[in-house]
mmCIF file of C-alpha atoms in Angstrom:
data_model
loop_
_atom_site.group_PDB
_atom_site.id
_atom_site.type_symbol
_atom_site.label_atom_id
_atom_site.label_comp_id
_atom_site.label_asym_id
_atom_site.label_seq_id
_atom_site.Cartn_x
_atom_site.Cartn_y
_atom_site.Cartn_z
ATOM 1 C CA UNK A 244 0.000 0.000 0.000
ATOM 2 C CA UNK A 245 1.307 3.552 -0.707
ATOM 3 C CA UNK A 246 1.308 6.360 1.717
ATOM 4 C CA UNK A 247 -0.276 9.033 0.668
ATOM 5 C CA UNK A 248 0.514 12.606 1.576
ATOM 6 C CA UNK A 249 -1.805 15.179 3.097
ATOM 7 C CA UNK A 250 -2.333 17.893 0.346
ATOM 8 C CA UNK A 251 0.010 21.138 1.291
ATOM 9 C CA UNK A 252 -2.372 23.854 2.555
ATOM 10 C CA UNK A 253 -0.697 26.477 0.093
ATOM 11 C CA UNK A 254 -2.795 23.936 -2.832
ATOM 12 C CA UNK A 255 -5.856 24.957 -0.957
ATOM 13 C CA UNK A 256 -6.255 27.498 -3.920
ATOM 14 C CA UNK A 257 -8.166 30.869 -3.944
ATOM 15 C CA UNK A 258 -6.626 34.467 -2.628
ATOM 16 C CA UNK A 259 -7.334 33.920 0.871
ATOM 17 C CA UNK A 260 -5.131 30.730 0.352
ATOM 18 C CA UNK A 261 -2.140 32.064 -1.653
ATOM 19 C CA UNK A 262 -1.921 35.486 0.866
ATOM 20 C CA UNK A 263 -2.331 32.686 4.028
ATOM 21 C CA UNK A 264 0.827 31.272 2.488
ATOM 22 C CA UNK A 265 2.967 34.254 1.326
ATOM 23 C CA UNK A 266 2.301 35.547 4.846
ATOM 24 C CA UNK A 267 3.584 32.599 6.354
ATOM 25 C CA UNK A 268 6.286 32.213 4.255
ATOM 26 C CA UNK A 269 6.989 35.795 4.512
ATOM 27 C CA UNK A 270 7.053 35.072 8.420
ATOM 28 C CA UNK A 271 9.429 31.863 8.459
ATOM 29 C CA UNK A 272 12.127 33.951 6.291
ATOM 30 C CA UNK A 273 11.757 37.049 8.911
ATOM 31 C CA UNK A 274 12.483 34.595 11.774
ATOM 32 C CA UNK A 275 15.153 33.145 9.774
ATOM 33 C CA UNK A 276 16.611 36.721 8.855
ATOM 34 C CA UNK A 277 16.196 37.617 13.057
ATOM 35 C CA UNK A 278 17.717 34.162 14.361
ATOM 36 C CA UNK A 279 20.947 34.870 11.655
ATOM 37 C CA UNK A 280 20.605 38.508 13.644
ATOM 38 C CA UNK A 281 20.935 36.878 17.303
ATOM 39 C CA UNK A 282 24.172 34.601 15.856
ATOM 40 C CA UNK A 283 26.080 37.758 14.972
ATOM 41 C CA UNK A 284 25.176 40.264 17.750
ATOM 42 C CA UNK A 285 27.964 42.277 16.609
ATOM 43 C CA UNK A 286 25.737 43.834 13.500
ATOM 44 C CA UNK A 287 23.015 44.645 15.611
ATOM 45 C CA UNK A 288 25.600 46.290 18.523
ATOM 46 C CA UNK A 289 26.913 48.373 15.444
ATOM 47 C CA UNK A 290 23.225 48.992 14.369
ATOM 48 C CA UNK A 291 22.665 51.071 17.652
ATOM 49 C CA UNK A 292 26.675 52.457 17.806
ATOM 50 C CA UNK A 293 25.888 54.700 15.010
ATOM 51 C CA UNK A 294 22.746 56.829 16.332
ATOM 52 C CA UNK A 295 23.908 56.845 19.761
ATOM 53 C CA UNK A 296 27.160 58.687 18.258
ATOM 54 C CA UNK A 297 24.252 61.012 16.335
ATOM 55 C CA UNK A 298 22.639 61.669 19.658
ATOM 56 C CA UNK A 299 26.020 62.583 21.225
ATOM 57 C CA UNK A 300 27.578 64.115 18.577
ATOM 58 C CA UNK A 301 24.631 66.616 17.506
ATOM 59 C CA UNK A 302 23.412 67.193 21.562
ATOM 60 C CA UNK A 303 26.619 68.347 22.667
ATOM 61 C CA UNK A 304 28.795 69.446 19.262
ATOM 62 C CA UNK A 305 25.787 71.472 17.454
ATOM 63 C CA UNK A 306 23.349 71.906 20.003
ATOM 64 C CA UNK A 307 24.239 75.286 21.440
ATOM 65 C CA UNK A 308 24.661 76.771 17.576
ATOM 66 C CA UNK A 309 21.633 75.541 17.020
ATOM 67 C CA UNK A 310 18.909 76.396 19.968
ATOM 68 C CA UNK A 311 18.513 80.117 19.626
ATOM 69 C CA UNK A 312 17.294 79.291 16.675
ATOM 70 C CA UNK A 313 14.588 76.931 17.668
ATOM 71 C CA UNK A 314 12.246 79.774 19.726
ATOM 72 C CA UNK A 315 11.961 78.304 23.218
ATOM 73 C CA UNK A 316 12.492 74.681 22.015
ATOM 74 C CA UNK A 317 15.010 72.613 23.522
ATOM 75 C CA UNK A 318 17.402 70.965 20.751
ATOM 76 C CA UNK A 319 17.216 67.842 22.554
ATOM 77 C CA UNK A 320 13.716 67.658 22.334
ATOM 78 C CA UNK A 321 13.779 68.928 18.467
ATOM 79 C CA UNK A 322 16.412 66.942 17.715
ATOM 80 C CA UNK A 323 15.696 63.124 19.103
ATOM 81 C CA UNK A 324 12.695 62.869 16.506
ATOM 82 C CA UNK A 325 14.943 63.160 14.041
ATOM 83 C CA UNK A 326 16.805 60.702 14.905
ATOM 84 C CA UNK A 327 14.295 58.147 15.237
ATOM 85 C CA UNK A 328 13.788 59.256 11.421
ATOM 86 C CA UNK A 329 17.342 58.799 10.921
ATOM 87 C CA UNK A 330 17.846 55.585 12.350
ATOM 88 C CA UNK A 331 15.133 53.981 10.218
ATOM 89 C CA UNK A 332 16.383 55.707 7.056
ATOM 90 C CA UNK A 333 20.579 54.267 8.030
ATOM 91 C CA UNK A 334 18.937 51.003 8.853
ATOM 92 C CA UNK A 335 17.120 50.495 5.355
ATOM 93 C CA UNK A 336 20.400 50.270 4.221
ATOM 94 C CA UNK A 337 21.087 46.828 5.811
ATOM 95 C CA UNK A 338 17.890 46.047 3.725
ATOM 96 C CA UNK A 339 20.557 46.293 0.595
ATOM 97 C CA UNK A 340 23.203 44.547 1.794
ATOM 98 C CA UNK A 341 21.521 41.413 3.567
ATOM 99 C CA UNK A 342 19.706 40.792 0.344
ATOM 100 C CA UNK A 343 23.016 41.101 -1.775
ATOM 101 C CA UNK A 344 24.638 38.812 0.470
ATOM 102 C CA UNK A 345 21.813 36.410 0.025
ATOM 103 C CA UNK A 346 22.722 36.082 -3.833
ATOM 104 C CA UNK A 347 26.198 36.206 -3.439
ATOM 105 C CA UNK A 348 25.920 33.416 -1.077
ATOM 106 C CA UNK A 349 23.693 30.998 -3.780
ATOM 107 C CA UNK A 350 20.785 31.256 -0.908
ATOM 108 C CA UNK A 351 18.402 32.917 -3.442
ATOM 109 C CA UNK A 352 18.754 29.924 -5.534
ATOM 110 C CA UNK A 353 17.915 27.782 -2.795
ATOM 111 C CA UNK A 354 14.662 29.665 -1.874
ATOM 112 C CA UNK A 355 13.768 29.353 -5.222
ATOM 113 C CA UNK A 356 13.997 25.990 -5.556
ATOM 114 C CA UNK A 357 11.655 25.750 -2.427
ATOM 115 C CA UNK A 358 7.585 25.412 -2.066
ATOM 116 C CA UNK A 359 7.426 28.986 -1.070
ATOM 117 C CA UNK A 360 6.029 32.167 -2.299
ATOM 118 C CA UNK A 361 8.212 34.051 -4.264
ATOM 119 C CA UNK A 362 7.752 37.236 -2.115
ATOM 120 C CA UNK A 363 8.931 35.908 0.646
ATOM 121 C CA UNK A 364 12.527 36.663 0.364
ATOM 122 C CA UNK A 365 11.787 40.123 0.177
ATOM 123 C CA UNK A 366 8.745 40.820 2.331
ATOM 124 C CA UNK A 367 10.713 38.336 5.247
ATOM 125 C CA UNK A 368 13.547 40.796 4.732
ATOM 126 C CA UNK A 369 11.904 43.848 5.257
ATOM 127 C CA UNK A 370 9.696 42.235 7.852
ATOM 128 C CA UNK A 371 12.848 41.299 9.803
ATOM 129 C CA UNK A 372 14.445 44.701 9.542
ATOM 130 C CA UNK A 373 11.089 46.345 10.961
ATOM 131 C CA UNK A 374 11.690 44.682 14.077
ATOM 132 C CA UNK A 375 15.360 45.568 14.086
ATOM 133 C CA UNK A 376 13.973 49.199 14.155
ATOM 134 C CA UNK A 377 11.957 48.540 16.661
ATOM 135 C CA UNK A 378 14.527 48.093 19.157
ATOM 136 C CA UNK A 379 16.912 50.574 18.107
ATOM 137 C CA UNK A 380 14.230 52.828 18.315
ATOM 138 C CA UNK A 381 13.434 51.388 21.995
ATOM 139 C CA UNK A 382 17.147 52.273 22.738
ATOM 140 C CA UNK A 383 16.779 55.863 21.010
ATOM 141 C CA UNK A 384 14.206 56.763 23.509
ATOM 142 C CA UNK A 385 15.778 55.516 26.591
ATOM 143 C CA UNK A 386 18.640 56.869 25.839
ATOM 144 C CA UNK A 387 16.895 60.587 24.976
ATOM 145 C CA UNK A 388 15.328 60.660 28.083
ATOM 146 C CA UNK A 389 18.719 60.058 30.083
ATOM 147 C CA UNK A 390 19.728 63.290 27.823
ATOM 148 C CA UNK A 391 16.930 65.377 29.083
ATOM 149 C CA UNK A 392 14.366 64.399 26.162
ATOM 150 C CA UNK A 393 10.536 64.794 27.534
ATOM 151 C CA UNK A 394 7.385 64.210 25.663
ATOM 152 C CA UNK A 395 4.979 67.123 25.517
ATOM 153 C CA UNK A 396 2.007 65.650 23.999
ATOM 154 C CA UNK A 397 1.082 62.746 25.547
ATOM 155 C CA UNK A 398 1.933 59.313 25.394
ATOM 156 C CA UNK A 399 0.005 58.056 22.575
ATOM 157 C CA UNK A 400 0.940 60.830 20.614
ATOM 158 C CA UNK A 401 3.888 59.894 21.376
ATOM 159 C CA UNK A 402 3.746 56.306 20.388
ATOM 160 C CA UNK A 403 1.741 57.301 17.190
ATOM 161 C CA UNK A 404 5.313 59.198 16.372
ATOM 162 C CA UNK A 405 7.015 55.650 16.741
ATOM 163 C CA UNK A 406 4.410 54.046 14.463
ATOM 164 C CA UNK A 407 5.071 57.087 12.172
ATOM 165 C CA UNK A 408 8.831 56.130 12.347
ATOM 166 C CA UNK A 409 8.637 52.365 11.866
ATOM 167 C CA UNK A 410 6.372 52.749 8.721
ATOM 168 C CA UNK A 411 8.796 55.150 7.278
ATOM 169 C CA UNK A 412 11.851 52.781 8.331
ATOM 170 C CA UNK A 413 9.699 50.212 6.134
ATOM 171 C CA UNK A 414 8.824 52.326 3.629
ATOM 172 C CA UNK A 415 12.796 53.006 3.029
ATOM 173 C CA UNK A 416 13.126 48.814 3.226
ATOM 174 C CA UNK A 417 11.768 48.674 -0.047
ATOM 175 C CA UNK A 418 13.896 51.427 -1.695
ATOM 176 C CA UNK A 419 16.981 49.521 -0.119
ATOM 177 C CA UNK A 420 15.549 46.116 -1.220
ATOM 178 C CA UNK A 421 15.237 47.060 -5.153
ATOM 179 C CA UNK A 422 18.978 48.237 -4.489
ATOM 180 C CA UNK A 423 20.279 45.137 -3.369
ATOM 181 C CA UNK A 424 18.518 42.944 -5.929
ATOM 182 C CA UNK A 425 19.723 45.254 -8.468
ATOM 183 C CA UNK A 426 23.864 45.096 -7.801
ATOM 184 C CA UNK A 427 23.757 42.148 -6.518
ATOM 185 C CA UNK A 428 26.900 42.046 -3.936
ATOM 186 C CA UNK A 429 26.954 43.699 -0.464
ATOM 187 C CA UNK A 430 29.922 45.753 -1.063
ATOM 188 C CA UNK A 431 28.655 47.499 -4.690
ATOM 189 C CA UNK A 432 25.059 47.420 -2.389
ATOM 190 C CA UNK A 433 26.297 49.260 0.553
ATOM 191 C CA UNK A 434 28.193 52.100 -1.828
ATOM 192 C CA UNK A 435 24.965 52.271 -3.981
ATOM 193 C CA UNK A 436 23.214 53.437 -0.652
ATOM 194 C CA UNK A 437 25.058 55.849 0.992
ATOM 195 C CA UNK A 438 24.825 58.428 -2.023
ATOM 196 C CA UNK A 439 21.115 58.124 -1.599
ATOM 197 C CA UNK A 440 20.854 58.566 2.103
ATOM 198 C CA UNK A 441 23.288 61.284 3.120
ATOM 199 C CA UNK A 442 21.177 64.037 1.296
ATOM 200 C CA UNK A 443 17.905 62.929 2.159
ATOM 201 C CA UNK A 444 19.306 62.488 5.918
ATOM 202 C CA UNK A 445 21.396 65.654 6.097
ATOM 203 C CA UNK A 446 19.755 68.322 3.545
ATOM 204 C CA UNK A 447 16.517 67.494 5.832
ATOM 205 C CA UNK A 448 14.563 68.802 8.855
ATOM 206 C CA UNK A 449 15.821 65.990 10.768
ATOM 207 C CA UNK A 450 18.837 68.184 12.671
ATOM 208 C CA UNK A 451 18.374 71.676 12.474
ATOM 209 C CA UNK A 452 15.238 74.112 11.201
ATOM 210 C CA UNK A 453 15.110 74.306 7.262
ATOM 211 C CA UNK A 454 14.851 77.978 7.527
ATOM 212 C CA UNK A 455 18.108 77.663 8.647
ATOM 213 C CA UNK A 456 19.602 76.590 4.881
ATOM 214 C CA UNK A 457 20.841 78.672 1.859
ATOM 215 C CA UNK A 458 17.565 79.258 -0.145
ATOM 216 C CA UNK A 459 18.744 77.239 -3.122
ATOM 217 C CA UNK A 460 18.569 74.293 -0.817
ATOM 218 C CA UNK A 461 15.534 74.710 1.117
ATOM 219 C CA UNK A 462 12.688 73.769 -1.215
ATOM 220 C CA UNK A 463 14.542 70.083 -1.362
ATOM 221 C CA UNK A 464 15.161 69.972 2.079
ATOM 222 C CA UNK A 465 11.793 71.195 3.182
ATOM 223 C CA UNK A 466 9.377 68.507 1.268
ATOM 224 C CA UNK A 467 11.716 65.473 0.966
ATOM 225 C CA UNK A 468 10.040 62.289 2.506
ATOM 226 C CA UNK A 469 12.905 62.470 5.531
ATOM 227 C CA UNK A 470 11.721 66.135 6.592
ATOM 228 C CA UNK A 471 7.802 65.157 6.274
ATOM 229 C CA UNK A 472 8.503 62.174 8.930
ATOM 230 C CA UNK A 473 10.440 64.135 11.024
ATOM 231 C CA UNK A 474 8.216 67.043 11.341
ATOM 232 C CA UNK A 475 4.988 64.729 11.504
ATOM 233 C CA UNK A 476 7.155 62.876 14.402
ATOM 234 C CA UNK A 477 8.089 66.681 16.124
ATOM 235 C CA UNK A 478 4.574 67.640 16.411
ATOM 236 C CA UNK A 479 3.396 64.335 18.167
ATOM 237 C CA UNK A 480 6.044 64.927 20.474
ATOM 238 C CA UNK A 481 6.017 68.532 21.047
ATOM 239 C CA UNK A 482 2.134 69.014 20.440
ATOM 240 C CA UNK A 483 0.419 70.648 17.551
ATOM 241 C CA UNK A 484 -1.661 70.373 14.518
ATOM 242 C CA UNK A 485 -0.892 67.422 13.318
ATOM 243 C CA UNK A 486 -2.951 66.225 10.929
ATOM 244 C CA UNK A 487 -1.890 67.542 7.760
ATOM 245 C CA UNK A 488 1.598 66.688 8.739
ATOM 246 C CA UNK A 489 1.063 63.141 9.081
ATOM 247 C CA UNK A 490 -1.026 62.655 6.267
ATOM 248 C CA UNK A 491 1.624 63.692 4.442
ATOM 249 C CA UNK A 492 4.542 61.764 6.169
ATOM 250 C CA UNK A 493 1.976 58.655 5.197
ATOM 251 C CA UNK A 494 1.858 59.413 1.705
ATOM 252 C CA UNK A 495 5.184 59.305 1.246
ATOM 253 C CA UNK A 496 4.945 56.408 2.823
ATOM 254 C CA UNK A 497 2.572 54.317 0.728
ATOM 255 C CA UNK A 498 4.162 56.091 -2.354
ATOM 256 C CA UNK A 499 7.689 54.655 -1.704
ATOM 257 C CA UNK A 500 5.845 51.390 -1.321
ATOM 258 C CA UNK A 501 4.206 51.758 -4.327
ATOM 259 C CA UNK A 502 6.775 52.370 -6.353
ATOM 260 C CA UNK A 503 9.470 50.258 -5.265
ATOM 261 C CA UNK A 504 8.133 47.086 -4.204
ATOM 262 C CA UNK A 505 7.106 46.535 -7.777
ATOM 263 C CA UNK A 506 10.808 47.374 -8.961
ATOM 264 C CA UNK A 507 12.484 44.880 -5.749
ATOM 265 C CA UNK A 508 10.201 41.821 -7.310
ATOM 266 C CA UNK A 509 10.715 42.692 -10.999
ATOM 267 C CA UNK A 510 14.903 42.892 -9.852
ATOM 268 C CA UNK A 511 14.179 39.480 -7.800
ATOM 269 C CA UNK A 512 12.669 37.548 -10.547
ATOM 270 C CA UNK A 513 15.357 38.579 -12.732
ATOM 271 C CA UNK A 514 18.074 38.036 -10.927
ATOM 272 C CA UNK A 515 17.039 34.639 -9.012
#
């Protein structure tokens, strides 16, 4: 007599089916990214290294050029926002260079020659790097209220700011993801990057007032998707109107999405 299988449940057919399966697929390659995470602690102790030295750097260096400037605002309260923006937008870029070292390594192949959804290389990727954020975000805070950092709104205005930042740090996943796909090696994927994020994090509302910028540069700096975030993220901190602000910080948000998910799987399926 011959055994006989149960059928797979991704063969149950129908949409409800096939998005059951690329979420759980999706979820077994985020646990697989976060597990590789907890074997090299190392990458996520340099993961929080660099905005701590932000924090540091721009509360102690800058911060007294900068306050008089601000009207009555403290910089450390201006500026910790912005680095929860920043942090998200720096840690997109490991988006690039995990994936590359995924095909350099032949591990693409072996996904693909898997029963799994297609899009679950990149959505576990991006999935995995969203809770990444999450607790170098966690750190951020702690480590901006040591430094004098108080919230003035409220605490789930507050916490809407985080969700604010961990959509955006998503959002950015995606740009970093068609990246990776598209060179192909961490080292080509991690130069690609950097040319992308230091003007959107430095010509940006994330460190100092935009008013504060030669003219020329102002109208970039002042409605680039970094500077919507961060000044969405201010106001729910500091208090405010905040409506418009976030609506806008959101549809950059789904925009990004929009546009570069698309362009990661097109660069997947022609790579893999």
């Amino acid at each position: 007599m011959t055994a006989v299988s149960p059928p797979y449940p991704r063969h149950l057919g129908g949409i409800a089916g096939r998005i059951s399966t690329a979420v759980r697929d999706g979820l077994a390659v985020a646990w697989r990214n976060l597990i590789a995470l907890r074997r090299v602690p190392r990458l996520l102790v340099f993961s929080t290294i660099q905005p701590l030295v932000f924090v540091l750097m721009f509360r102690y260096v800058f911060g007294g050029v900068v306050e008089p400037a601000l009207h009555g605002v403290s910089y450390v309260d201006f500026l910790i926002p912005g680095i929860f923006v920043q942090t998200a937008v720096f840690g997109a870029m490991n988006t690039a260079i995990g994936l590359a070292t995924d095909m350099q390594t032949g591990l693409m192949e072996r996904f693909r020659s898997l029963p799994m959804a297609r899009s679950a290389v990149l959505v576990g990727r991006t999935t995995a790097d969203l809770a990444r954020n999450v607790f170098v975000v966690s750190l951020m805070t702690a480590v901006g209220f040591a430094l004098g950092f108080r919230i003035h709104a409220g605490v789930l205005s507050f916490l809407g700011g985080i969700l604010l930042v961990l959509a955006f740090g998503f959002a950015m996943s995606w740009i970093f993801a068609a990246v990776g796909m598209a060179v192909g090696d961490p080292e080509t994927a991690q130069a690609a990057a950097f040319p992308v994020l230091a003007p959107l994090v430095f010509a940006s509302a994330a460190f100092v007032p935009v008013a504060t910028m030669p003219g020329w540069l102002q109208g970039f700096a002042d409605h680039q998707p970094v500077s919507k975030t961060a000044e969405a993220v201010r106001i729910l901190v500091l208090g405010g109107p905040a409506t418009t602000a976030v609506w806008q910080a959101l549809a950059w948000d789904a925009g990004l999405v929009a546009v570069f998910a698309p362009l990661g799987v097109w660069f997947y399926r022609r790579a893999v």
